[in-house]
Coordinates of C-alpha atoms and ligand atoms in Angstrom, one line a residue:
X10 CA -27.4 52.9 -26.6
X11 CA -28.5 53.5 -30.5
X12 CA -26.5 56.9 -31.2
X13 CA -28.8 56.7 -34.4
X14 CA -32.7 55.3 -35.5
X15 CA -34.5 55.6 -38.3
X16 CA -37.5 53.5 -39.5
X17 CA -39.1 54.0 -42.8
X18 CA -37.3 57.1 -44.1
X19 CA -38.3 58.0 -47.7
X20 CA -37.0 60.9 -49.9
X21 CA -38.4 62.0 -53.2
X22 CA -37.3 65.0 -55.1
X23 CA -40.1 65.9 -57.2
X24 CA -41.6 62.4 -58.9
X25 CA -38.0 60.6 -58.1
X26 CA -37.8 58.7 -55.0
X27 CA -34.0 58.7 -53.9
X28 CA -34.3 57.0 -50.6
X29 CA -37.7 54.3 -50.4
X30 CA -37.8 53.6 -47.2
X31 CA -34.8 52.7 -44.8
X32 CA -34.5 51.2 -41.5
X33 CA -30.9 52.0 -39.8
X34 CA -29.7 51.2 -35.9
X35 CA -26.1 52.4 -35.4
X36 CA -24.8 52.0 -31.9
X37 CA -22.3 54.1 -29.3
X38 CA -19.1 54.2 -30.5
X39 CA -19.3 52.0 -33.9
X40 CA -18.0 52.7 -37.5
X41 CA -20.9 52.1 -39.5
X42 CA -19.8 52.7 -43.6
X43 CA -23.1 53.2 -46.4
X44 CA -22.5 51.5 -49.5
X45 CA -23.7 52.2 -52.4
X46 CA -23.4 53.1 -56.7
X47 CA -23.5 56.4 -57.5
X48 CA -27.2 58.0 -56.6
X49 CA -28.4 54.9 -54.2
X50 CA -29.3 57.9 -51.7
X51 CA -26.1 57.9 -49.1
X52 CA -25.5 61.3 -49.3
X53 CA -29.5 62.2 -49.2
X54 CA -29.7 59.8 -46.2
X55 CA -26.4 61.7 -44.5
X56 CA -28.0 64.9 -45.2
X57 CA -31.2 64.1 -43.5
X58 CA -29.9 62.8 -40.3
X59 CA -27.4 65.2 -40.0
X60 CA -30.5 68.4 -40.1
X61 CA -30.0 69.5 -43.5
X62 CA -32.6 68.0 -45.4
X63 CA -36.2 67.2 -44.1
X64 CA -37.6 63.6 -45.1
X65 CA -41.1 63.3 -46.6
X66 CA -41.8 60.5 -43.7
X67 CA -40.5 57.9 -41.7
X68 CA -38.9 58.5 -38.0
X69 CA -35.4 60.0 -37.3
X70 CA -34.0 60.1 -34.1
X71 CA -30.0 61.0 -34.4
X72 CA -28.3 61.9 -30.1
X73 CA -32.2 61.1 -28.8
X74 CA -33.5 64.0 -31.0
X75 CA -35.1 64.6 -34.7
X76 CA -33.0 66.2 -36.5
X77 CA -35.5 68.1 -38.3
X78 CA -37.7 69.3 -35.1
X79 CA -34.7 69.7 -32.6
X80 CA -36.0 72.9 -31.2
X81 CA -34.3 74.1 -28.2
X82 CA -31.9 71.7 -28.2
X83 CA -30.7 72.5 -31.8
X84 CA -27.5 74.3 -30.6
X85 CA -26.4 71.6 -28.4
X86 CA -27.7 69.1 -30.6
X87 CA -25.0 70.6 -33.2
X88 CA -22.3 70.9 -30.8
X89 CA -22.0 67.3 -30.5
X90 CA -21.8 66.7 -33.9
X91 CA -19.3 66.4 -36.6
X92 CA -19.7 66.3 -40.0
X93 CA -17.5 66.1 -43.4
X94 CA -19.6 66.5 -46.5
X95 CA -18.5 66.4 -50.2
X96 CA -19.3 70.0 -51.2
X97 CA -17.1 71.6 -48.6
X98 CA -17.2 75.0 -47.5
X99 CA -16.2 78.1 -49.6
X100 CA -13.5 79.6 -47.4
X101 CA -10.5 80.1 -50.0
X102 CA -9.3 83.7 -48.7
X103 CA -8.8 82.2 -45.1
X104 CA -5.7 81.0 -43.9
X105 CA -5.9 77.0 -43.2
X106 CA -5.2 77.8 -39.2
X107 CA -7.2 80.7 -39.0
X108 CA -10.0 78.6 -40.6
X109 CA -9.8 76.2 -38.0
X110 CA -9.3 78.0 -35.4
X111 CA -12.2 80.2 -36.3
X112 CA -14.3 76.5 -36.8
X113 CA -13.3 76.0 -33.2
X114 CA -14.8 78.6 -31.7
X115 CA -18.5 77.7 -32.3
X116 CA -18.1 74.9 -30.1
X117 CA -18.6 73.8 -26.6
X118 CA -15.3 72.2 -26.1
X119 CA -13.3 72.0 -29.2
X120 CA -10.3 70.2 -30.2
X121 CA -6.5 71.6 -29.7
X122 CA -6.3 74.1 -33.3
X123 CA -2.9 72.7 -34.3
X124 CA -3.1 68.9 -32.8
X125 CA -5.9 68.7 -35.8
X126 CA -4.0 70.2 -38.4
X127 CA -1.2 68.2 -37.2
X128 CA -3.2 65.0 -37.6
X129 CA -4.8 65.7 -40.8
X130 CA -1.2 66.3 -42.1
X131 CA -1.6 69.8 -42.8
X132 CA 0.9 71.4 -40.4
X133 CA 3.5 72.3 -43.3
X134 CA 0.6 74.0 -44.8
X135 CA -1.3 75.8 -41.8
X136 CA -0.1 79.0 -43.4
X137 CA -1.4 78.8 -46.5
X138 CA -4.2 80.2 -48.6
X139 CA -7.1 77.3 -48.7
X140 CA -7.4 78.2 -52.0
X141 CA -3.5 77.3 -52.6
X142 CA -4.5 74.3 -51.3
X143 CA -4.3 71.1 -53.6
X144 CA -7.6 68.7 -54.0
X145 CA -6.2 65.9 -51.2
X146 CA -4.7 68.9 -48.7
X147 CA -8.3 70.4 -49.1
X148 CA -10.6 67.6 -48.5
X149 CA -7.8 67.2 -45.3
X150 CA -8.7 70.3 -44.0
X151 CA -12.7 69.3 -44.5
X152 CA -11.6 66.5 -42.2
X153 CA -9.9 68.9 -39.8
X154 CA -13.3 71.3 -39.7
X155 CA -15.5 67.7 -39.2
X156 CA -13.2 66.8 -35.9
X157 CA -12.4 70.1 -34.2
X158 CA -15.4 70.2 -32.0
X159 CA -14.8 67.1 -30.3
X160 CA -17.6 65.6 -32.0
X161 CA -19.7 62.7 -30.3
X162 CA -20.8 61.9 -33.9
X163 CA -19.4 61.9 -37.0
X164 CA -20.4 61.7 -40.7
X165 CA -18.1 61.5 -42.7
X166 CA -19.3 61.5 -46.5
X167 CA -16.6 60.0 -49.1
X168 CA -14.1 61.7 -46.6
X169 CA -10.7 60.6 -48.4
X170 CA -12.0 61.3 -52.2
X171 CA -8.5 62.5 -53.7
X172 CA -6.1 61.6 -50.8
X173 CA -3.1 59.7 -51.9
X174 CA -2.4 56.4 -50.1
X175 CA -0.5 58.0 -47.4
X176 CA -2.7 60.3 -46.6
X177 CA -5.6 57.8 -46.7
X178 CA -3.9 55.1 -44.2
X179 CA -3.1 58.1 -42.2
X180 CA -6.6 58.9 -42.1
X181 CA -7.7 55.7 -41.3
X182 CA -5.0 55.8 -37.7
X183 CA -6.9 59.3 -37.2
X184 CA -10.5 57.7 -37.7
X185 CA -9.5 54.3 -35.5
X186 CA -7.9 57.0 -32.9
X187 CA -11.7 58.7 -32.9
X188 CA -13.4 55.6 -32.2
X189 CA -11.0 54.6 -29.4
X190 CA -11.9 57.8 -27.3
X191 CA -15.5 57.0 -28.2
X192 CA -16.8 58.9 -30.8
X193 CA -19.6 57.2 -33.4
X194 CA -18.9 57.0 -37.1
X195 CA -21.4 57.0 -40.1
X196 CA -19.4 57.1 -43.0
X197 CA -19.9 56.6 -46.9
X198 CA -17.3 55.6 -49.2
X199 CA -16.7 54.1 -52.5
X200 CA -13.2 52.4 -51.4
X201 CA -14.4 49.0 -50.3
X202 CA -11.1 48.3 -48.7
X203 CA -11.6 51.4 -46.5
X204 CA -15.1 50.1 -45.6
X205 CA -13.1 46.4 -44.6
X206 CA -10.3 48.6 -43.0
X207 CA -12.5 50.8 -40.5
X208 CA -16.3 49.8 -40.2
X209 CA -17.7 47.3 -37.8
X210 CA -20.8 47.0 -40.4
X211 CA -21.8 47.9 -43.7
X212 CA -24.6 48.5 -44.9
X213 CA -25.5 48.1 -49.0
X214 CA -27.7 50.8 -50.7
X215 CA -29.2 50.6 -53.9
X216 CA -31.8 52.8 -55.4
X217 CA -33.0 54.5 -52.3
X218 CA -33.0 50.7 -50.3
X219 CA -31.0 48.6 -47.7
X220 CA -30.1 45.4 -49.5
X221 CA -27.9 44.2 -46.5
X222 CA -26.6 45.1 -43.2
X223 CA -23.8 42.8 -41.9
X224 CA -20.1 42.8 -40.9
X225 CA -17.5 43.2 -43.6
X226 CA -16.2 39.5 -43.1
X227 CA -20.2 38.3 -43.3
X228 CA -21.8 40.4 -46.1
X229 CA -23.1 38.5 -48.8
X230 CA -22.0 35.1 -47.4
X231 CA -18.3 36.1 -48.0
X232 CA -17.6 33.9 -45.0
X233 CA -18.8 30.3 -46.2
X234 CA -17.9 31.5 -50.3
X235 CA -15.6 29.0 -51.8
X236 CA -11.8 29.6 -52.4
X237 CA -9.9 29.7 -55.2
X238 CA -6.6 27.7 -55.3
X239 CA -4.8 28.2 -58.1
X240 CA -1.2 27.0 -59.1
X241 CA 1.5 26.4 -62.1
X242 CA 0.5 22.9 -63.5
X243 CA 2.3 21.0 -66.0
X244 CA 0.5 22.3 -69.0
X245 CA 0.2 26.1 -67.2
X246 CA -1.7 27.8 -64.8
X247 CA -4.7 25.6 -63.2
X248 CA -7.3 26.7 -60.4
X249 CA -9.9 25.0 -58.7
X250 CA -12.5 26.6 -56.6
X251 CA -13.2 24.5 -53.3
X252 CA -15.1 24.7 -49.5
X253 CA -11.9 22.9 -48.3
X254 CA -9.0 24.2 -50.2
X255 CA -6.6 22.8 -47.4
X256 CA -7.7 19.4 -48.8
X257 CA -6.7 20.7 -52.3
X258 CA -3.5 22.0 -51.0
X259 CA -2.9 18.4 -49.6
X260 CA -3.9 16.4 -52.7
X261 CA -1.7 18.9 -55.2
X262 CA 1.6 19.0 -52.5
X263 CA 1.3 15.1 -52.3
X264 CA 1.2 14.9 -56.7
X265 CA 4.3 17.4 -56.7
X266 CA 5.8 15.8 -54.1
X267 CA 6.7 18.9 -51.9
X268 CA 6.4 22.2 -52.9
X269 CA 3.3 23.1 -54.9
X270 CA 4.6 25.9 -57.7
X271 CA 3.2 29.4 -58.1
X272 CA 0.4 28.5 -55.1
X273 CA -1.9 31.2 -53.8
X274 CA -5.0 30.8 -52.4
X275 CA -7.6 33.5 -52.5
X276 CA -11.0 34.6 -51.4
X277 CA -13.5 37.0 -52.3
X278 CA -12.9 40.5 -51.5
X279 CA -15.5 42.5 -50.0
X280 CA -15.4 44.4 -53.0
X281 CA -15.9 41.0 -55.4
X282 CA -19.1 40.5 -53.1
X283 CA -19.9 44.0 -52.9
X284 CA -20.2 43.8 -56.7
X285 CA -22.0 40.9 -57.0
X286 CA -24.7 42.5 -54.9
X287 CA -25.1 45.4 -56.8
X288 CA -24.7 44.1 -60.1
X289 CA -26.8 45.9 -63.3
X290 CA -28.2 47.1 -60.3
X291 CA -26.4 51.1 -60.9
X292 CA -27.2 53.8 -63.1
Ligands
ATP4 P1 -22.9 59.3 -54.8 O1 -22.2 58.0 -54.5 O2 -22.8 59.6 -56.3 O3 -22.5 60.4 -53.9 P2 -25.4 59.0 -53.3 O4 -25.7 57.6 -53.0 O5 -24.8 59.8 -52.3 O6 -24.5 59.0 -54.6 P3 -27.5 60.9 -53.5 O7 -26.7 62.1 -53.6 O8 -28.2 60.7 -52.2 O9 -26.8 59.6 -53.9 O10 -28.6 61.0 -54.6 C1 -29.7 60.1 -54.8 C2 -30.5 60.4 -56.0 O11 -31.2 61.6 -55.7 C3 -29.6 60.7 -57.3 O12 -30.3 60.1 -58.3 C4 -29.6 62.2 -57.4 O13 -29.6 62.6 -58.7 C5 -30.9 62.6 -56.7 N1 -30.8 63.9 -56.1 C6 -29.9 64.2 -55.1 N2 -30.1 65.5 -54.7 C7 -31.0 66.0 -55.5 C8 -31.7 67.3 -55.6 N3 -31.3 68.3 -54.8 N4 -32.6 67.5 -56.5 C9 -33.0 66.4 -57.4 N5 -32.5 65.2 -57.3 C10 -31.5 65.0 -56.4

């Protein structure tokens, strides 16, 4: 079942066209991650299927409704949706558990208050001012007021800007949790090994346009690019790029006689192809 379809979407504001028509089919219970430089039209395309910005055409269709002509259903539409955005909310003269627990009560059937703050690591901080808050524990308690209704879908937009490497993997267990009890996950990011970590595909935006939708392993031909074996020669460091760099590995541990020194073999990262596809292609 496709959680999300668009076809065609376009966005201009004013003569400036920041999304040019995109095609996008995200299934039950996937990770899907939006790539993309700086103004490629993620968040613009976030905004629109999650009801906050109307398109100037194309179809939507986000739970089996438009998100701009939900109607009726617009409350229950809502209910069974989740969503982290990068200007969060102003609520700095609220406690962090009153906050949630206030967040909780517009929903249906809502997550367990202090379970979430417990896993967005803000327990030790639950009675504290947001605005004492520092930049990480804040975009945290975003997190928490994305996930406490129980969402079915999630958007998560740059979600882990300024969390520190604990709290990132920790948020990556909480996200991979969320997709095991079924929940469907559109996320951006600029953290190409959170994309590799968490998505089941990618897709690449630039200037308003899908340039590729594929796996992280596939994108770009990551899968069939050549290695790079490199090792301490004689005369210093050598490298060789090769389709077969066992056969390297062979031919070098045969002229060495055993152990080959310094050897690491490497392959693009998802970042090195993500770059590749974009390049001089940002503002
Ligand atoms: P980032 O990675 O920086 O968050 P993004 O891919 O999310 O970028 P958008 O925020 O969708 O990009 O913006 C796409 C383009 O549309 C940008 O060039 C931006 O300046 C422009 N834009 C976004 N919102 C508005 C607005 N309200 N009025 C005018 N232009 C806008």
């Amino acid at each position: 079942m496709k959680v999300i379809e668009v076809k065609g979407l376009t966005k201009s504001y004013g003569d400036f066209t920041a999304v040019a028509g995109i095609d996008l089919a995200i299934e039950a219970g996937e990770i899907f991650a939006l790539l993309g430089p700086n103004g490629a039209g993620k968040t613009t395309t976030v905004e629109i299927l999650a009801g906050f910005r109307a398109p100037d055409s194309g179809s939507v269709s986000v739970l089996g409704f438009d998100p701009a002509t939900k109607g009726d259903a617009g409350r229950s539409w809502r209910n069974r949706i989740g969503i982290v955005l990068q200007t969060a909310s102003d609520a700095g003269s609220f406690k962090v558990r009153e906050i949630v627990k206030h967040f909780s009560a517009f929903y249906a059937n809502p997550r367990d208050v202090d379970q979430v703050i417990e896993a967005v690591g803000l327990t030790a901080k639950r009675d504290s001012l947001v605005l004492e808050l520092s930049g990480g524990q804040r975009r945290r308690l975003d997190v928490a007021l994305g996930i406490i209704g129980n969402p079915e879908l999630l958007f998560l937009d740059e979600p882990t800007t300024g969390f520190d490497p604990e709290a990132r993997r920790a948020f990556w267990s909480l996200i991979r949790d969320l997709k095991a009890g079924g929940t469907t996950i559109l996320l951006t990011t600029h953290y190409l090994d959170e994309a590799e970590e968490l998505a089941d595909r990618v897709a690449v935006i630039t200037a308003g346009k899908i340039v590729e939708v594929s796996t992280p392993a596939l994108l770009g031909g990551r899968s069939t690019a050549k290695a790079t074996v490199s090792w301490l020669g004689t005369s210093g460091l050598k490298s060789e790029e090769s389709d077969n760099p066992t056969a390297v590995v062979t031919k070098l541990a045969a002229q060495f006689g055993g152990e080959i020194p310094k050897l690491v073999i490497t392959r693009p990262s998802l970042e090195d192809i993500y770059l590749k596809m974009i390049g001089g292609q940002h503002e």
